[in-house]
Short mmCIF file of C-alpha atoms and ligand atoms in Angstrom, two decimals:
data_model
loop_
_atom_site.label_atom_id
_atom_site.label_comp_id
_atom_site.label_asym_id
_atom_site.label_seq_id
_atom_site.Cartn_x
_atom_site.Cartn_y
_atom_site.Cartn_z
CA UNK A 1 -5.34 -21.82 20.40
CA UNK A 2 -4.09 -20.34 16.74
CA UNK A 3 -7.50 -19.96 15.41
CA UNK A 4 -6.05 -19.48 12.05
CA UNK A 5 -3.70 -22.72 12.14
CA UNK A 6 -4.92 -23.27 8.35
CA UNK A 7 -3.26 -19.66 7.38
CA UNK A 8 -0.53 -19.06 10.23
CA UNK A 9 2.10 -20.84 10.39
CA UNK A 10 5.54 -20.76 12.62
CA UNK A 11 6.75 -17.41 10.61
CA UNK A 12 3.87 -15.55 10.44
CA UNK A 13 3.63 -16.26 14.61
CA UNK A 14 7.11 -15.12 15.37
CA UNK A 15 7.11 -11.97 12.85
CA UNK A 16 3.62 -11.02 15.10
CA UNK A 17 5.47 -11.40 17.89
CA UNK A 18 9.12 -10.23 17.10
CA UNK A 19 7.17 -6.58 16.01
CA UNK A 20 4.80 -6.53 18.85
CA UNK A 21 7.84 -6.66 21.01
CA UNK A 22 9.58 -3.68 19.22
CA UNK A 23 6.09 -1.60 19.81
CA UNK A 24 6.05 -2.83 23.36
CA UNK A 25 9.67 -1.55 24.22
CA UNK A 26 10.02 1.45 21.85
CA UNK A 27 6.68 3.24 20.89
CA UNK A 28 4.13 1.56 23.82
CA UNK A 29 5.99 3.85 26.54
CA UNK A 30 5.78 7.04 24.88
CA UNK A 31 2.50 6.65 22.92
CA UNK A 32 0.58 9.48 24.74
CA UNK A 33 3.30 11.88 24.36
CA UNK A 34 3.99 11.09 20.86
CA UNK A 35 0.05 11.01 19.75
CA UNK A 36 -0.19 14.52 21.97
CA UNK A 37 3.01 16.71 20.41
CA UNK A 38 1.66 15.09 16.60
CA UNK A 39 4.87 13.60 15.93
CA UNK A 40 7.49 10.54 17.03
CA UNK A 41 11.73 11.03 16.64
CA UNK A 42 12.88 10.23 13.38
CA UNK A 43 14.93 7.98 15.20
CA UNK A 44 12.75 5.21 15.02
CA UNK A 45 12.71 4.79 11.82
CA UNK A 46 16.39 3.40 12.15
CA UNK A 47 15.40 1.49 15.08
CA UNK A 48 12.68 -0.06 13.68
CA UNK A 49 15.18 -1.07 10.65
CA UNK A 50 17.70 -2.32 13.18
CA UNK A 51 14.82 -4.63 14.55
CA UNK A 52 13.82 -6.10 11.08
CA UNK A 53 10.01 -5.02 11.44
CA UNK A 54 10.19 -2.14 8.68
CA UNK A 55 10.55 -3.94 5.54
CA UNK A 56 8.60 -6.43 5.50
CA UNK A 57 6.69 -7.71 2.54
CA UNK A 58 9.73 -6.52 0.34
CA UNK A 59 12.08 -8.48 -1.36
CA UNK A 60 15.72 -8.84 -0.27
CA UNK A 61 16.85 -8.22 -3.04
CA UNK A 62 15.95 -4.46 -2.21
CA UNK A 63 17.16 -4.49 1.21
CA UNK A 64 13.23 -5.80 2.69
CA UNK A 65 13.11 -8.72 5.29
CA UNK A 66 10.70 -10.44 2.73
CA UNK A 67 7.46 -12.22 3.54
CA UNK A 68 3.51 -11.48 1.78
CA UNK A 69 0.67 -9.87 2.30
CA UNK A 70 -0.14 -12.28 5.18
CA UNK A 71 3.36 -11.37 7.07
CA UNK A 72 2.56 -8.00 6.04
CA UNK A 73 -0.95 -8.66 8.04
CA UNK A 74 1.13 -9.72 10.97
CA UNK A 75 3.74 -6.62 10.90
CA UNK A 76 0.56 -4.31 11.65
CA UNK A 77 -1.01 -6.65 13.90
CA UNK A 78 2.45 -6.89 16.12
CA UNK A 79 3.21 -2.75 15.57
CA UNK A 80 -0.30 -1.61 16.77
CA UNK A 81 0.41 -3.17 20.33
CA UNK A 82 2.56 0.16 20.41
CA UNK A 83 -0.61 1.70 21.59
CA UNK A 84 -0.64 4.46 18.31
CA UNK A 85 -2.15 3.84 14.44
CA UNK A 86 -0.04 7.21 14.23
CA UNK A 87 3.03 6.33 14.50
CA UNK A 88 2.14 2.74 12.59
CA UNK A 89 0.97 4.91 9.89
CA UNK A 90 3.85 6.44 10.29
CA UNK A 91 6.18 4.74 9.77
CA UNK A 92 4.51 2.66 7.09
CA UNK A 93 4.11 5.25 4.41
CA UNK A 94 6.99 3.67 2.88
CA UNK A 95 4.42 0.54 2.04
CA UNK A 96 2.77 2.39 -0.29
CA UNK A 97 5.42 4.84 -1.53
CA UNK A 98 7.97 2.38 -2.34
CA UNK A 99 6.34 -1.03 -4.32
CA UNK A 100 5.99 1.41 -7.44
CA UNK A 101 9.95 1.74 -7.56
CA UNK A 102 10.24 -2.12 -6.76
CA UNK A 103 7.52 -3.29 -9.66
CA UNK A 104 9.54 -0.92 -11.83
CA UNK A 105 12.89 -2.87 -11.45
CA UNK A 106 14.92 0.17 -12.18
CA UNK A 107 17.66 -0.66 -9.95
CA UNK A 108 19.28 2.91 -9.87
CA UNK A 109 15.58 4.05 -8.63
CA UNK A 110 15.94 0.62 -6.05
CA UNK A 111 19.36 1.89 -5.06
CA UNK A 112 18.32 5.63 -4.43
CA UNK A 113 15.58 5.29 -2.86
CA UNK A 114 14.58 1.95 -1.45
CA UNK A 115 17.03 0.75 -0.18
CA UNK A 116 18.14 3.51 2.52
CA UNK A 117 14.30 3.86 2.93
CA UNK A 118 14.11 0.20 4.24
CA UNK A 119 17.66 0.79 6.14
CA UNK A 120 15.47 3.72 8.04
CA UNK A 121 18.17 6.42 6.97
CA UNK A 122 15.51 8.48 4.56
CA UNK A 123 11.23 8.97 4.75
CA UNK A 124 9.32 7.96 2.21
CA UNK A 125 5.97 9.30 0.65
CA UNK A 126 3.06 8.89 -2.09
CA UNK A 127 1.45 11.95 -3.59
CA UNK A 128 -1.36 10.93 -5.42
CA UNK A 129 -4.33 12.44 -3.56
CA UNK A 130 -4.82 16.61 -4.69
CA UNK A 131 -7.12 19.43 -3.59
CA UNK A 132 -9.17 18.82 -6.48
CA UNK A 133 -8.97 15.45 -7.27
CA UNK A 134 -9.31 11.83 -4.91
CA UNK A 135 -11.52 9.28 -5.19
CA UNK A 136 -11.14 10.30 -9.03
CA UNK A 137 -7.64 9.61 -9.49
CA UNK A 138 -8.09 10.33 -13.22
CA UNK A 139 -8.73 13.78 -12.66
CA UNK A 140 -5.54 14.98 -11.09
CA UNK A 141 -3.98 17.94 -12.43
CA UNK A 142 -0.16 18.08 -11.55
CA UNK A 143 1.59 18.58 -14.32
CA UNK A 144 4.98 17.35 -15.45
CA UNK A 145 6.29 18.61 -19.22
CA UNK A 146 9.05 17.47 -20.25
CA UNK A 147 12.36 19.82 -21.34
CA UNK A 148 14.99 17.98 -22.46
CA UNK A 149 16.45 15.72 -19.70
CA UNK A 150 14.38 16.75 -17.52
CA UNK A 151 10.31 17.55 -16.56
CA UNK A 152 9.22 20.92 -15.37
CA UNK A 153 6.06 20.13 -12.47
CA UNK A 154 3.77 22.46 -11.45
CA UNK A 155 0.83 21.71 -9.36
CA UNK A 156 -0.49 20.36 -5.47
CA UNK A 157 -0.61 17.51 -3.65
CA UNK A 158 -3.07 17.20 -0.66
CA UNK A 159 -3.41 14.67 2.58
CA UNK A 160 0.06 13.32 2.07
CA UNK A 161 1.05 10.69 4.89
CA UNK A 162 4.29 11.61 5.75
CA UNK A 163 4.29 14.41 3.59
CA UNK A 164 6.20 17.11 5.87
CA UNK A 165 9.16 14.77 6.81
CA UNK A 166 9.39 12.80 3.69
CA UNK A 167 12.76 13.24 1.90
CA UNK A 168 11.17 12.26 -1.39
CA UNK A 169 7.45 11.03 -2.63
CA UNK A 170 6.56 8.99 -5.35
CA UNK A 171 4.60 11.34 -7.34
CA UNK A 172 1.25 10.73 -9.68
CA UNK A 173 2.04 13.35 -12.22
CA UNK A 174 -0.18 14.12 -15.57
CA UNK A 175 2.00 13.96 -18.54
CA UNK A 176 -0.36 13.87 -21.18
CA UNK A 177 -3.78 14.76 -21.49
CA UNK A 178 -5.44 12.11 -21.75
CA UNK A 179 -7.25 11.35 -18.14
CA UNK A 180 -5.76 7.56 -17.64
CA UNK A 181 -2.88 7.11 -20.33
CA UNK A 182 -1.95 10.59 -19.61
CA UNK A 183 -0.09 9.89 -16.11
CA UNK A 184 3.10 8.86 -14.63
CA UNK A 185 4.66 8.88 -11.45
CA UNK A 186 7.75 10.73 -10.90
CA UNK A 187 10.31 10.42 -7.59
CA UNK A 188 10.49 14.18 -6.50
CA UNK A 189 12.87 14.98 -4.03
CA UNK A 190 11.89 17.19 -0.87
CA UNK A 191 15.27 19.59 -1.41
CA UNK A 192 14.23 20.31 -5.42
CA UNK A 193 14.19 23.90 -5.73
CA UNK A 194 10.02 24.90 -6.00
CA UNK A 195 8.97 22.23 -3.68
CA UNK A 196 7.39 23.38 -0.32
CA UNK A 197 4.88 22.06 2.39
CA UNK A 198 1.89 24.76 2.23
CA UNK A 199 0.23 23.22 5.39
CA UNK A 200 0.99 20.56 8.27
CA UNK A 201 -2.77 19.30 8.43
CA UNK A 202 -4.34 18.33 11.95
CA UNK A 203 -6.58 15.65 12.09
CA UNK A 204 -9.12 13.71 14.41
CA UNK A 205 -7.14 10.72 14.52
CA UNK A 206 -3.37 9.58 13.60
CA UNK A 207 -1.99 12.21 15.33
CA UNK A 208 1.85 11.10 15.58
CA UNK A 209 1.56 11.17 11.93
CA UNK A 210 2.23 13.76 10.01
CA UNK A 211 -0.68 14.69 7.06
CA UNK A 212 0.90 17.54 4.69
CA UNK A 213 -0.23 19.63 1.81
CA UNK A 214 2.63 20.04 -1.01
CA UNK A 215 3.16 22.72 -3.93
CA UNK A 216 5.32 21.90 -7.00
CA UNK A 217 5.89 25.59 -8.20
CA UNK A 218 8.48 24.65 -11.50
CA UNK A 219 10.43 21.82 -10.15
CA UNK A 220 12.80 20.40 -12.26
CA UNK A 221 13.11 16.98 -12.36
CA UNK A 222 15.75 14.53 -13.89
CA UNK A 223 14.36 12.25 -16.19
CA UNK A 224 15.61 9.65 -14.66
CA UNK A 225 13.36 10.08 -11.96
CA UNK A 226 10.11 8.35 -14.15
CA UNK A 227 9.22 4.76 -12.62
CA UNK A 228 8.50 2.54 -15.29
CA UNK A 229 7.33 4.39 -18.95
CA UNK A 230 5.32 7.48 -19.07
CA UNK A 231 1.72 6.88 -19.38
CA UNK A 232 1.80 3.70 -16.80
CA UNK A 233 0.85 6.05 -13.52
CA UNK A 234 -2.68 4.73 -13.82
CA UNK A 235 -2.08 0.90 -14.18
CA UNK A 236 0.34 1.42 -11.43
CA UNK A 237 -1.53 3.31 -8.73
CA UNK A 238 -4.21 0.97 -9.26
CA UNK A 239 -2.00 -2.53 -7.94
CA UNK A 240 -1.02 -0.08 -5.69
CA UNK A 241 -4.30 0.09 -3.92
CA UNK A 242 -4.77 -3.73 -3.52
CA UNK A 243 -2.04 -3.71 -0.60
CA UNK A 244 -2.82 -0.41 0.78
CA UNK A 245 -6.78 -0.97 0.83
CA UNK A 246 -5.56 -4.69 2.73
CA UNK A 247 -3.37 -3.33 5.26
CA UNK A 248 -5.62 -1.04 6.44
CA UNK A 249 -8.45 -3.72 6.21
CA UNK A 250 -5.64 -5.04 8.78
CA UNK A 251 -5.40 -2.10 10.98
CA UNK A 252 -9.36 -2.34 11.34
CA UNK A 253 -8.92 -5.57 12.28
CA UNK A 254 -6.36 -4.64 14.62
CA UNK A 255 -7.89 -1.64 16.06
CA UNK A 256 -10.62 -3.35 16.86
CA UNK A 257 -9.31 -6.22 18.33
CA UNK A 258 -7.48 -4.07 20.90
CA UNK A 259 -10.68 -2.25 21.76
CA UNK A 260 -12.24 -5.20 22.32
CA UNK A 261 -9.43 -6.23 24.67
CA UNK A 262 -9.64 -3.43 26.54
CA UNK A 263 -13.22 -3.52 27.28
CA UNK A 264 -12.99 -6.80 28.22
CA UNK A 265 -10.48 -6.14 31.02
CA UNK A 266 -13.07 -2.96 31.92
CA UNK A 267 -15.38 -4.87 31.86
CA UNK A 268 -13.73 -6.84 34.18
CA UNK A 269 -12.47 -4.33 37.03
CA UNK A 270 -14.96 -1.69 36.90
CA UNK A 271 -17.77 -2.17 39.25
CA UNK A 272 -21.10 -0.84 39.49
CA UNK A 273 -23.92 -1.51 41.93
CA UNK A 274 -21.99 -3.70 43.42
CA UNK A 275 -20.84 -5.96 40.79
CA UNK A 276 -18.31 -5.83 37.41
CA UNK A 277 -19.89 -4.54 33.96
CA UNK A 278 -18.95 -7.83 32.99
CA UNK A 279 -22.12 -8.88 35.44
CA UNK A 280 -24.54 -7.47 33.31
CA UNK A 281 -25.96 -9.50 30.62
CA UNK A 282 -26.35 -6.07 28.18
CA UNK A 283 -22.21 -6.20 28.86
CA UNK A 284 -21.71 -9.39 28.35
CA UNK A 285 -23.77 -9.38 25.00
CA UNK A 286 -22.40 -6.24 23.61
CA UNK A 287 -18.73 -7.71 24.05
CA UNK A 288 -20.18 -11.20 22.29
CA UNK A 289 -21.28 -9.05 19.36
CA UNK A 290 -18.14 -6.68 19.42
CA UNK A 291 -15.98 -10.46 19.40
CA UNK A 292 -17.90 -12.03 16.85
CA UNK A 293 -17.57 -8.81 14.13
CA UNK A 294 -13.80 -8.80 14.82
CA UNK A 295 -14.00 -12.53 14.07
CA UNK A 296 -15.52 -12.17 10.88
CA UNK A 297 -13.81 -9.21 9.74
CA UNK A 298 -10.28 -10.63 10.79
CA UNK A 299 -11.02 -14.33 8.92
CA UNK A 300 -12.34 -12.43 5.56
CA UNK A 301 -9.12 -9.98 5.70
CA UNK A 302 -6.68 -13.09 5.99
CA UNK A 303 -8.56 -15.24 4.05
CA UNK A 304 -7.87 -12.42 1.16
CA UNK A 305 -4.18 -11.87 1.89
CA UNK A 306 -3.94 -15.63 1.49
CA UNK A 307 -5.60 -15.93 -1.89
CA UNK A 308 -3.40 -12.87 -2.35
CA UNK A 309 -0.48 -14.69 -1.79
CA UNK A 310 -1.56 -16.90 -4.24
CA UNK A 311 -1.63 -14.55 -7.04
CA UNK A 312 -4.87 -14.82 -7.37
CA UNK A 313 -7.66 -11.71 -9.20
CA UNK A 314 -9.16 -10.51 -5.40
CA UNK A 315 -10.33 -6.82 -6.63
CA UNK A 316 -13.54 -6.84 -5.28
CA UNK A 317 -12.84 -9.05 -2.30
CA UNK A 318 -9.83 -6.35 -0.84
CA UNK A 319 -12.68 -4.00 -1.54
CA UNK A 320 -14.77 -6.31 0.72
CA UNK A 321 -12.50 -6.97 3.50
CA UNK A 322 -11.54 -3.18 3.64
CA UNK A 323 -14.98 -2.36 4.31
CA UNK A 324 -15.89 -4.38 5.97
CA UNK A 325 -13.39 -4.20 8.53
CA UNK A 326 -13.40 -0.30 8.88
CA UNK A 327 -16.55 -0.57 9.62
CA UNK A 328 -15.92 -3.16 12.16
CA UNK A 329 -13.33 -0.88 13.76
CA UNK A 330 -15.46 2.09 13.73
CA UNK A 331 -18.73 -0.03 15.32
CA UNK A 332 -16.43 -1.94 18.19
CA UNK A 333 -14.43 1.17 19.15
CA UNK A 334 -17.80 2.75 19.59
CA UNK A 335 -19.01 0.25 21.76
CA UNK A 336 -15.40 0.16 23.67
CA UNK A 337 -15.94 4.06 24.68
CA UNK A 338 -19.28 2.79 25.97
CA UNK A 339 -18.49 0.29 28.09
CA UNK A 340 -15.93 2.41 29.54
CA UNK A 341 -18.23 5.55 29.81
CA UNK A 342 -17.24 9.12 31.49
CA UNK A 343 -13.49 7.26 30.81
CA UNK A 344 -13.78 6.48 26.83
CA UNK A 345 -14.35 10.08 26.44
CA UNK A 346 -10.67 11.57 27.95
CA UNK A 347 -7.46 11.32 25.97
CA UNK A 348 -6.16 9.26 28.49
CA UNK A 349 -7.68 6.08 27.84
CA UNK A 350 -6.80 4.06 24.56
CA UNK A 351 -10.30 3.20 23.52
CA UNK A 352 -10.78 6.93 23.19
CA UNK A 353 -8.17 6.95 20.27
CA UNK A 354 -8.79 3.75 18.87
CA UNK A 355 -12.26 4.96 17.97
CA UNK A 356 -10.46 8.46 16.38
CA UNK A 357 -8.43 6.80 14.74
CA UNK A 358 -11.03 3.73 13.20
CA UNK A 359 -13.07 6.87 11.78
CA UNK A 360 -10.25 7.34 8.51
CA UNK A 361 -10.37 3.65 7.50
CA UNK A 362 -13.42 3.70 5.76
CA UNK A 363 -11.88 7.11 3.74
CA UNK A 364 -8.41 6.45 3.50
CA UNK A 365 -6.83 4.19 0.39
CA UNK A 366 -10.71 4.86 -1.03
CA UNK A 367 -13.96 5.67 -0.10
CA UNK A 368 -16.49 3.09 1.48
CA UNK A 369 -18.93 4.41 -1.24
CA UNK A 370 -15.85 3.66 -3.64
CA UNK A 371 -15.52 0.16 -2.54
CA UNK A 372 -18.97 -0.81 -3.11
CA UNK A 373 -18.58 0.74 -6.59
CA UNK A 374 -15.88 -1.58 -7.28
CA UNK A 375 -17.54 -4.77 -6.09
CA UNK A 376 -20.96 -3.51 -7.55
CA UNK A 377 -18.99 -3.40 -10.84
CA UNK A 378 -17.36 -6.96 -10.26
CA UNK A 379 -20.57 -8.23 -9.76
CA UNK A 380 -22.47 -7.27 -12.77
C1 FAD B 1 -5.33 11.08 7.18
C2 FAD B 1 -5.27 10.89 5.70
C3 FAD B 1 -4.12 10.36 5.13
C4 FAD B 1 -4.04 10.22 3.74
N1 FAD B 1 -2.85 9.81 3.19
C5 FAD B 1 -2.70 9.88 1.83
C6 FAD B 1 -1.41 9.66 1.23
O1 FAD B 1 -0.42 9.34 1.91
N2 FAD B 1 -1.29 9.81 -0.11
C7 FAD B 1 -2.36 10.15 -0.90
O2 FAD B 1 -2.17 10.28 -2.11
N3 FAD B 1 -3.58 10.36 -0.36
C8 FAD B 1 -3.78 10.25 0.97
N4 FAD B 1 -5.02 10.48 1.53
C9 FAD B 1 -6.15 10.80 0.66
C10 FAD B 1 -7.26 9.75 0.63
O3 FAD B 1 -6.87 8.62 -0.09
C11 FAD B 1 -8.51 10.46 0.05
O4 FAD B 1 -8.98 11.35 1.06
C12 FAD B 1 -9.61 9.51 -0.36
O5 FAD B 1 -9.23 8.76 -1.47
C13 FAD B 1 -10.92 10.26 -0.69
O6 FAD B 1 -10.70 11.32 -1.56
P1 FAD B 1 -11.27 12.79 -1.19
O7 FAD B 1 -10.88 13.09 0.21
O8 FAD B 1 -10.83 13.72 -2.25
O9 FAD B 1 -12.83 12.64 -1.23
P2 FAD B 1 -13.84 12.82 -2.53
O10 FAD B 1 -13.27 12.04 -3.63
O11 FAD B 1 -13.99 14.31 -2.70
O12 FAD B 1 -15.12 12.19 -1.97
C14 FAD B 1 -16.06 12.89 -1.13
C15 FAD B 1 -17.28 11.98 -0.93
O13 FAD B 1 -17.89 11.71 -2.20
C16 FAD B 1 -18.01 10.34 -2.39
N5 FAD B 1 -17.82 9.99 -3.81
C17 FAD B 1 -16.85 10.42 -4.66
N6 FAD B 1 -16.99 9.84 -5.86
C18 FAD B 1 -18.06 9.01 -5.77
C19 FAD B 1 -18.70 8.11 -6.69
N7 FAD B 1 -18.25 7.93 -7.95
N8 FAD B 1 -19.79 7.43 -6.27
C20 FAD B 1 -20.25 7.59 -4.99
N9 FAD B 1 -19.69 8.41 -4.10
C21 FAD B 1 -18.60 9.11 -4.46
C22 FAD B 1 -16.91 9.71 -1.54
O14 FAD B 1 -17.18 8.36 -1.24
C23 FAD B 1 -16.93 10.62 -0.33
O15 FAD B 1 -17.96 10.20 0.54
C24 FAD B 1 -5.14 10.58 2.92
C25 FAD B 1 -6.31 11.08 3.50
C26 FAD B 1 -6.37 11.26 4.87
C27 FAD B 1 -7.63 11.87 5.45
#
């Protein structure tokens, strides 16, 4: 049964489908060995073009398959049977790195860089987050002044998805003083003399994907590399975050779904005192609980992509649904490792990385604390 019949319809089911194949054949296989060695081939990227399950939720006009948030939903939902958020995360920077250069319409900017991004021939990055500066995007201090045609940067970039491979990143640059008006975003390209990766970061979870710290020591930069006017960075980075802060109110979802999957079919198999887990009433109510939170979190994350799709203001329901959903990832994966006891703790099992990996959500794309400042503030 389509539990979501009102939202899903034909496309959404065979886009689900067509990228959960793709994982199935080309990362499920190699998932452990990826996830281990911290990276995936570059290959993929191509691959996954090839296969039409990279660009989606992008126009065709820029070279995307097309499709909204809810498709978008769908592409994660399909990729993440692949058996590694890594490598989804992976190869998804591009969602957040490219709609800037898309909203901005500049069609050399399109033709540069989005397109062979979405044609898997180049990596794409955002740099917004710095050493000294996150959750208070208004305090970042790269700085980009400009010389003539072109705009000297100086500064750092920290946490960048991506960041190490990345053959350019959209850039949140300060190019006034003034802490909102004052920035821009600028493309900087990974072979501009001054740019360098200080640090490859390891993490607790995502391990095929590569986290990076980046210095800008005098880069010179065309000006023909601003998206949109100076002084729109802000605005920008802002829209930005309502897709970001839904897809990975989607991977929750996901991640959570597929840990409750696989303690299910534990629960199943494994037997103890003589019987399966799935024998025991505590197991059988722990998995009722663990199903009915990925319920609710999966019918409040759709029910937002819809309005979404719509158009519609949904600021402090994204905010919502990405809570409430990491949080829902983080509490089933939990519960996954403890149905499958001595097991959910070795590498070898997937419920072991699911619940790494669920930890980030309720950081990445903003804060939890963040969230519930911005629906506090759309409540008042
Ligand atoms: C694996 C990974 C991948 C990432 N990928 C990218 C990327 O590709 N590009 C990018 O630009 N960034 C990326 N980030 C950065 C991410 O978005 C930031 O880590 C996040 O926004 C939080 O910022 P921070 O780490 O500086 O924490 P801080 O802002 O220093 O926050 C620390 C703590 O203080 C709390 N806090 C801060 N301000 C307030 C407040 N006003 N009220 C209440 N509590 C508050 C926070 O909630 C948090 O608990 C990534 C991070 C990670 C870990």
């Amino acid at each position: 049964m389509n539990f979501f019949s009102n939202l899903l319809d034909e496309t959404h089911l065979a886009l689900r489908e067509n990228c959960a194949r793709f994982a199935q054949k080309e990362i499920a296989p190699h998932a452990f060995e990826w996830e281990e060695a911290g990276i995936f081939p570059q290959e993929l990227y191509t691959k996954a073009a090839q296969a039409g399950v990279l660009g989606v939720g992008f126009p065709e006009a820029v070279g995307g398959v097309g499709g909204g948030p809810l498709h978008a939903i769908m592409s994660i939902e399909g990729g993440m049977r692949g058996g590694s958020t890594g490598v989804s995360i992976g190869l998804g920077s591009l969602a957040i790195a490219l709609p800037p250069l898309v909203h901005s319409k500049n069609t050399d900017l399109i033709e540069r860089f989005v397109r062979p991004t979405l044609e898997g021939k180049k990596i794409a990055a955002l740099a917004v987050t710095e050493p000294g500066a996150g959750s208070d995007v208004a305090g970042i201090r790269t700085r980009a002044e400009r010389h003539g045609d072109h705009y000297k940067v100086n500064g750092s970039k920290l946490f960048i998805t991506s960041g190490t491979r990345a053959d350019f990143l959209t850039t949140l640059v300060r190019t006034s003083d003034d802490p909102h008006a004052g920035l821009s975003f600028l493309m900087i390209e990974k072979n501009m003399p001054g740019v360098a990766v200080s640090r490859s970061l390891k993490k607790t979870g995502w391990w095929a994907s590569d986290t990076a710290e980046l210095s800008f020591n005098n880069v010179q930069v065309p000006i023909q590399n601003l998206v949109g006017k100076e002084g729109t960075g802000f605005q920008t980075v802002m829209l930005n975050f309502q897709m970001e802060r839904l897809a990975l109110a989607a991977y929750g979802c996901a991640t959570a779904q597929i840990a409750l999957e696989e303690s299910e079919r534990y629960a199943r198999e494994r037997k103890a005192f003589g019987k399966p887990l799935s024998g025991f009433q505590v197991t059988r109510h722990k998995l009722a609980e663990m199903g009915t939170r990925v319920l609710a979190a999966t019918t409040l994350t759709y029910q937002v992509a819809a309005r979404m799709e719509q158009k519609e203001n949904v600021m402090k329901e994204v905010a919502m649904a990405k809570n409430f959903a990491a949080e829902t990832a983080i509490s089933v994966t939990h519960d996954a490792v403890q149905i499958f006891g001595g097991m959910g703790y070795m590498r070898e099992t997937l419920v072991e990385r699911l619940s790494r990996d669920a930890r980030i959500l309720s950081i990445g794309g903003g804060t939890h604390e963040i969230m519930n400042e911005i629906i506090g503030k759309c409540m008042e």
